[in-house]
Amino acid sequence: MIKVEGLTKRYARTVAVDNVSFEVQKGQIVGFLGPNGAGKTTTMRVLTCFLPPSAGTAQVAGYDVLNAPMDVKKRIGYLPESPPLYPEMEVSEYLQFVGRLKGIPRGDLARRLDEVTGRCAIGDVRNKLIGKLSKGYRQRVGLAQAIIHNPDVLILDEPTAGLDPKQIIETRQLIKHLAGDHTIILSTHILPEVEQTCEQVIIISKGKVVATDSVENLTNRLRGAETVAVEVEASNGAPEAGAVLQRLEQVAGVARVLHRETKNGRHVFEVESLQGQAVRPALARGVVEAGWNLVELRAVSLSLEEIFLQLTGGDAAAGGVQ
Amino acid sequence: MRNILIICRKELKSYFASPIAYGLMAFFAAISGYFFYVATAIFVRRGMESAMMGRGMPMDMSEWVVRPLLMNISVIGLFLIPMITMRLFAEEKRSGTIELLATSPVRDWEIIVGKWCAAMILYTAILSISLLNFSFLFIYGKPDWKPMLVGYLGLLLQGGCLLAIGTFISTTTKNQIIAGTATFAVCLLLWVLDWVSAYETARWARVVSYLSVVTHFESFAKGVIELKDVVFYFSMIFFGLFLTARSMESLRWRA
Ligand SMILES: Nc1ncnc2c1ncn2[C@@H]1O[C@H](COP(=O)(O)OP(=O)(O)OP(=O)(O)O)[C@@H](O)[C@H]1O
Ligand SMILES: [Mg+2]
């Protein structure tokens, strides 16, 4: 459905996207993951025909963005980084305008409007001025605008930015529901978002594709070397931090243990496991058998930087991430 | 065509959703009313003077009221036009809504013509307020309506050409105020270009004077439609909109 080959986009000074190639099959949800300034927005702007590529090609539904922009534009719904809203319009008035602009036949407009206001949960603000909406509601109206003409391809630039946690979950649900009939690319710099909503992930950094993989493979690769935070408390008399550390290091599959801090007689450790080993049950057993209280045991989620380090085997990406 | 109407309608709604449209109308009503008052007052006084001096010839209302008033309105237009066009593209660029327009299945020229038409409609609506002034003339006298019609045609053509230039300037910046100021400067320049012809008769002066939008309006104000003036205005409208299209295109390549 989407095919990008050797795409390069240069601005006056910077190369924002550098020789990027990827493909997205029909009905897939693809996450575009990368830190700030990676070139996510730029790639999306090329795909939506807002910017022309400096080199390479991009095709949507078989149409080239340079040679057949009208055909591409008819088939995409686009939510830019900042929702393109007119503050002086009412929500329903705005959606009608966008619907007409996207070429929805007059007879279908009211029905489409009802559908998207329902789907994006903006029914209660239909008659409000957009300028008076909160950030989260604006984001929802932006999403409604992107799907109003039921496009084949949805391109969403950070669709959950600025939403409250409940709304983030609902939006992710909505996006998942939309997959199937729609092909979706969404950009984000939040790893869990990709894990929860996407099937396929494209990781870019400094304009280059660092990894393309299914989300399942990615999480397996990452889980391989899990970091666990362990908090231990003595049930009778404070245990020596050193003793606990020794005990933890003895657990099978543990690569390294770091003592982070001691507060109120509790010791916090960070335990790195070996590739492919799930060590949490063994850690728990070890602590309890030694007669200490296990206060907390949780996986430490990796930051995007650490993911890059892991995916690219260290140094190559270390230079690429600020 | 449908797309042009969609864009035009949206622009008109925006104009009337903010105080701009009403403000401009009030401003224009006040100024043109004042000029009308002054012109008729002079006309009446002169008329009485010439009657006292025993000259029986009645004064020409077209020459003494209609023509100066039309000339004045054409100059007021120079002040209105930057206010009308400044936001057209600058605001879309600032708020990012240009991304919506540019990624919708609409052609650049449809967006441009739609916006220009909306500006034209607002300008026409503002101008039509001055019809009220002229209608007084019909109540108290029998002026010739044909030169007035020609005068309004000229005002529309002149406005159209300056609106096209203003639309172009609005695409070059994200800042409405800069767009408005620059447009005002250009309008002013196109007006005063005419002044060189007052003290220079060399060929270059005639070329410069030809470029002045006001020069071409003079014959309209006298009630005469000259082909060369109509051609001038139409080519300027076309040229302005053409520049706008090129500017929109280049935005994408540079952006
Ligand atoms: N209009 C522009 N002119 C010049 N350089 C630009 C422009 N827009 C983006 N860039 C540069 O291109 C690079 C990629 O930017 P882009 O906006 O695509 O990143 P991003 O992945 O979307 O980042 P973020 O997560 O912050 O949204 C950056 O280095 C940025 O400075
Ligand atoms: Mg971005």
Coordinates of C-alpha atoms and ligand atoms in Angstrom, one line a residue, chain A residues 35-42 44 81 157-158 187 189, ligand 2:
Chain A
P35 CA 13.6 10.5 19.0
N36 CA 13.1 14.2 18.3
G37 CA 14.5 15.4 15.1
A38 CA 14.7 11.9 13.6
G39 CA 12.8 12.8 10.5
K40 CA 9.4 11.2 11.2
T41 CA 7.4 14.3 10.4
T42 CA 9.5 15.0 7.3
M44 CA 5.1 11.9 6.6
E81 CA 1.9 17.2 14.4
D157 CA 1.9 12.3 13.4
E158 CA 2.0 11.7 17.2
S187 CA 4.7 8.3 14.6
H189 CA 8.6 8.4 20.5
Ligands
MG2 MG 7.7 15.4 14.3

